[in-house]
């Protein structure tokens, strides 16, 4: 069985994650994307290494906010 080298890289990076912050709501249009984007930018400015993943079932909106 061949293991994809990318799987090993992803596994190594996931092990270095110390904290996960999630924003959720049962209702759409309440500003989850905006809050998560601003929070990520603020944490980054404070010196944290930050990654942002927008998992929206109906379509992500991060690119439209950044413009």
CSV table of N, CA and C in Angstrom, one decimal:
chain,number,residue,atom,x,y,z
A,1,UNK,N,0.8,-1.2,0.0
A,1,UNK,CA,0.0,0.0,0.0
A,1,UNK,C,0.9,1.2,0.0
A,2,UNK,N,0.7,2.1,-0.9
A,2,UNK,CA,1.4,3.4,-1.0
A,2,UNK,C,0.7,4.5,-0.3
A,3,UNK,N,1.5,5.2,0.5
A,3,UNK,CA,1.0,6.3,1.3
A,3,UNK,C,1.4,7.6,0.5
A,4,UNK,N,0.4,8.4,0.3
A,4,UNK,CA,0.6,9.7,-0.4
A,4,UNK,C,1.4,10.6,0.5
A,5,UNK,N,2.5,11.2,0.0
A,5,UNK,CA,3.4,12.0,0.8
A,5,UNK,C,2.6,13.3,1.3
A,6,UNK,N,1.6,13.7,0.6
A,6,UNK,CA,0.8,14.9,1.1
A,6,UNK,C,0.1,14.5,2.4
A,7,UNK,N,-0.4,13.3,2.5
A,7,UNK,CA,-1.0,12.8,3.7
A,7,UNK,C,-0.1,13.0,4.9
A,8,UNK,N,1.2,12.6,4.7
A,8,UNK,CA,2.1,12.8,5.8
A,8,UNK,C,2.4,14.2,6.2
A,9,UNK,N,2.4,15.1,5.2
A,9,UNK,CA,2.6,16.5,5.5
A,9,UNK,C,1.4,17.1,6.2
A,10,UNK,N,0.2,16.7,5.8
A,10,UNK,CA,-1.0,17.2,6.4
A,10,UNK,C,-1.1,16.7,7.9
A,11,UNK,N,-0.8,15.4,8.1
A,11,UNK,CA,-0.8,14.9,9.4
A,11,UNK,C,0.2,15.6,10.3
A,12,UNK,N,1.4,15.9,9.8
A,12,UNK,CA,2.4,16.6,10.6
A,12,UNK,C,1.9,18.0,11.0
A,13,UNK,N,1.3,18.7,10.1
A,13,UNK,CA,0.8,20.0,10.3
A,13,UNK,C,-0.4,20.0,11.3
A,14,UNK,N,-1.2,19.0,11.2
A,14,UNK,CA,-2.4,19.0,12.1
A,14,UNK,C,-2.0,18.7,13.5
A,15,UNK,N,-0.9,18.0,13.7
A,15,UNK,CA,-0.4,17.7,15.1
A,15,UNK,C,0.1,19.0,15.8
A,16,UNK,N,0.5,20.0,15.0
A,16,UNK,CA,1.0,21.3,15.6
A,16,UNK,C,-0.1,22.2,16.0
A,17,UNK,N,-1.4,21.9,15.7
A,17,UNK,CA,-2.5,22.8,16.1
A,17,UNK,C,-2.7,22.7,17.6
A,18,UNK,N,-2.7,23.8,18.2
A,18,UNK,CA,-2.9,23.9,19.7
A,18,UNK,C,-4.3,24.2,20.1
A,19,UNK,N,-5.0,25.0,19.3
A,19,UNK,CA,-6.3,25.4,19.6
A,19,UNK,C,-7.2,25.6,18.4
A,20,UNK,N,-8.5,25.3,18.5
A,20,UNK,CA,-9.4,25.5,17.4
A,20,UNK,C,-10.5,26.4,18.0
A,21,UNK,N,-10.9,27.5,17.2
A,21,UNK,CA,-12.0,28.3,17.6
A,21,UNK,C,-13.0,28.2,16.5
A,22,UNK,N,-14.2,28.0,16.8
A,22,UNK,CA,-15.3,27.9,15.8
A,22,UNK,C,-16.4,28.8,16.1
A,23,UNK,N,-17.0,29.3,15.0
A,23,UNK,CA,-18.1,30.2,15.1
A,23,UNK,C,-19.3,29.5,14.4
A,24,UNK,N,-20.4,29.3,15.0
A,24,UNK,CA,-21.5,28.6,14.4
A,24,UNK,C,-22.8,29.3,14.8
A,25,UNK,N,-23.8,29.0,14.0
A,25,UNK,CA,-25.2,29.5,14.3
A,25,UNK,C,-26.2,28.6,13.6
A,26,UNK,N,-27.3,28.5,14.1
A,26,UNK,CA,-28.4,27.7,13.4
A,26,UNK,C,-29.1,28.6,12.4
A,27,UNK,N,-28.8,29.8,12.3
A,27,UNK,CA,-29.4,30.8,11.4
A,27,UNK,C,-28.4,31.4,10.4
A,28,UNK,N,-28.8,31.6,9.2
A,28,UNK,CA,-27.9,32.2,8.3
A,28,UNK,C,-27.9,33.7,8.4
A,29,UNK,N,-26.9,34.4,7.9
A,29,UNK,CA,-26.9,35.9,7.8
A,29,UNK,C,-26.7,36.6,9.1
A,30,UNK,N,-26.1,36.0,10.0
A,30,UNK,CA,-25.9,36.6,11.3
A,30,UNK,C,-24.4,37.2,11.5
A,31,UNK,N,-23.6,37.0,10.5
A,31,UNK,CA,-22.3,37.5,10.5
A,31,UNK,C,-21.1,36.6,10.9
A,32,UNK,N,-21.4,35.3,10.8
A,32,UNK,CA,-20.3,34.4,11.3
A,32,UNK,C,-19.0,34.5,10.5
A,33,UNK,N,-19.1,34.7,9.2
A,33,UNK,CA,-17.9,34.9,8.3
A,33,UNK,C,-17.2,36.1,8.7
A,34,UNK,N,-17.9,37.2,8.9
A,34,UNK,CA,-17.3,38.5,9.2
A,34,UNK,C,-16.6,38.4,10.6
A,35,UNK,N,-17.3,37.8,11.6
A,35,UNK,CA,-16.7,37.7,12.9
A,35,UNK,C,-15.4,36.8,12.8
A,36,UNK,N,-15.5,35.7,12.1
A,36,UNK,CA,-14.4,34.8,12.0
A,36,UNK,C,-13.2,35.4,11.3
A,37,UNK,N,-13.5,36.2,10.2
A,37,UNK,CA,-12.4,36.9,9.5
A,37,UNK,C,-11.7,37.9,10.3
A,38,UNK,N,-12.5,38.8,11.0
A,38,UNK,CA,-11.9,39.8,11.9
A,38,UNK,C,-11.2,39.2,13.0
A,39,UNK,N,-11.7,38.2,13.6
A,39,UNK,CA,-11.0,37.5,14.7
A,39,UNK,C,-9.7,36.9,14.3
A,40,UNK,N,-9.7,36.3,13.1
A,40,UNK,CA,-8.4,35.7,12.5
A,40,UNK,C,-7.4,36.8,12.3
A,41,UNK,N,-7.8,37.9,11.7
A,41,UNK,CA,-6.9,39.0,11.5
A,41,UNK,C,-6.3,39.6,12.8
A,42,UNK,N,-7.2,39.8,13.8
A,42,UNK,CA,-6.7,40.3,15.1
A,42,UNK,C,-5.7,39.3,15.8
A,43,UNK,N,-6.1,38.0,15.7
A,43,UNK,CA,-5.1,37.0,16.3
A,43,UNK,C,-3.8,37.0,15.6
A,44,UNK,N,-3.9,37.2,14.3
A,44,UNK,CA,-2.6,37.2,13.5
A,44,UNK,C,-1.8,38.4,13.9
A,45,UNK,N,-2.4,39.6,14.1
A,45,UNK,CA,-1.7,40.8,14.5
A,45,UNK,C,-1.1,40.6,15.9
A,46,UNK,N,-1.7,39.8,16.7
A,46,UNK,CA,-1.2,39.5,18.0
A,46,UNK,C,0.0,38.5,18.0
A,47,UNK,N,0.3,38.0,16.8
A,47,UNK,CA,1.4,37.1,16.7
A,47,UNK,C,1.1,35.6,16.6
A,48,UNK,N,-0.1,35.3,16.6
A,48,UNK,CA,-0.5,33.9,16.5
A,48,UNK,C,-0.4,33.4,15.0
A,49,UNK,N,-0.1,32.2,14.8
A,49,UNK,CA,-0.2,31.6,13.5
A,49,UNK,C,-1.6,31.2,13.3
A,50,UNK,N,-2.3,31.7,12.3
A,50,UNK,CA,-3.7,31.5,12.1
A,50,UNK,C,-4.1,30.9,10.8
A,51,UNK,N,-5.0,30.0,10.8
A,51,UNK,CA,-5.6,29.5,9.5
A,51,UNK,C,-7.1,29.7,9.6
A,52,UNK,N,-7.7,30.0,8.5
A,52,UNK,CA,-9.2,30.2,8.5
A,52,UNK,C,-9.8,29.3,7.5
A,53,UNK,N,-10.8,28.5,7.9
A,53,UNK,CA,-11.5,27.6,7.0
A,53,UNK,C,-13.0,27.9,7.1
A,54,UNK,N,-13.5,28.4,6.0
A,54,UNK,CA,-15.0,28.8,5.9
A,54,UNK,C,-15.7,27.6,5.4
A,55,UNK,N,-16.5,26.9,6.2
A,55,UNK,CA,-17.3,25.7,5.8
A,55,UNK,C,-18.7,26.1,5.7
A,56,UNK,N,-19.1,26.7,4.6
A,56,UNK,CA,-20.5,27.1,4.5
A,56,UNK,C,-21.2,26.2,3.4
A,57,UNK,N,-22.2,25.6,3.8
A,57,UNK,CA,-22.9,24.6,3.0
A,57,UNK,C,-23.4,25.2,1.7
A,58,UNK,N,-23.8,26.5,1.7
A,58,UNK,CA,-24.4,27.1,0.6
A,58,UNK,C,-23.4,27.9,-0.2
A,59,UNK,N,-22.2,28.1,0.2
A,59,UNK,CA,-21.2,28.8,-0.5
A,59,UNK,C,-20.4,29.7,0.4
A,60,UNK,N,-19.1,29.7,0.3
A,60,UNK,CA,-18.3,30.5,1.1
A,60,UNK,C,-18.3,32.0,0.7
A,61,UNK,N,-18.0,32.9,1.7
A,61,UNK,CA,-18.1,34.3,1.4
A,61,UNK,C,-16.8,35.1,1.7
A,62,UNK,N,-15.8,34.4,2.2
A,62,UNK,CA,-14.5,35.1,2.5
A,62,UNK,C,-14.0,35.9,1.3
A,63,UNK,N,-13.9,35.3,0.1
A,63,UNK,CA,-13.4,36.1,-1.0
A,63,UNK,C,-14.2,37.4,-1.2
A,64,UNK,N,-15.5,37.4,-1.1
A,64,UNK,CA,-16.2,38.6,-1.3
A,64,UNK,C,-16.0,39.7,-0.2
A,65,UNK,N,-15.7,39.3,1.0
A,65,UNK,CA,-15.5,40.2,2.1
A,65,UNK,C,-14.1,40.9,1.9
A,66,UNK,N,-13.1,40.1,1.5
A,66,UNK,CA,-11.7,40.6,1.4
A,66,UNK,C,-11.6,41.7,0.3
A,67,UNK,N,-12.4,41.6,-0.7
A,67,UNK,CA,-12.3,42.5,-1.9
A,67,UNK,C,-12.6,43.9,-1.4
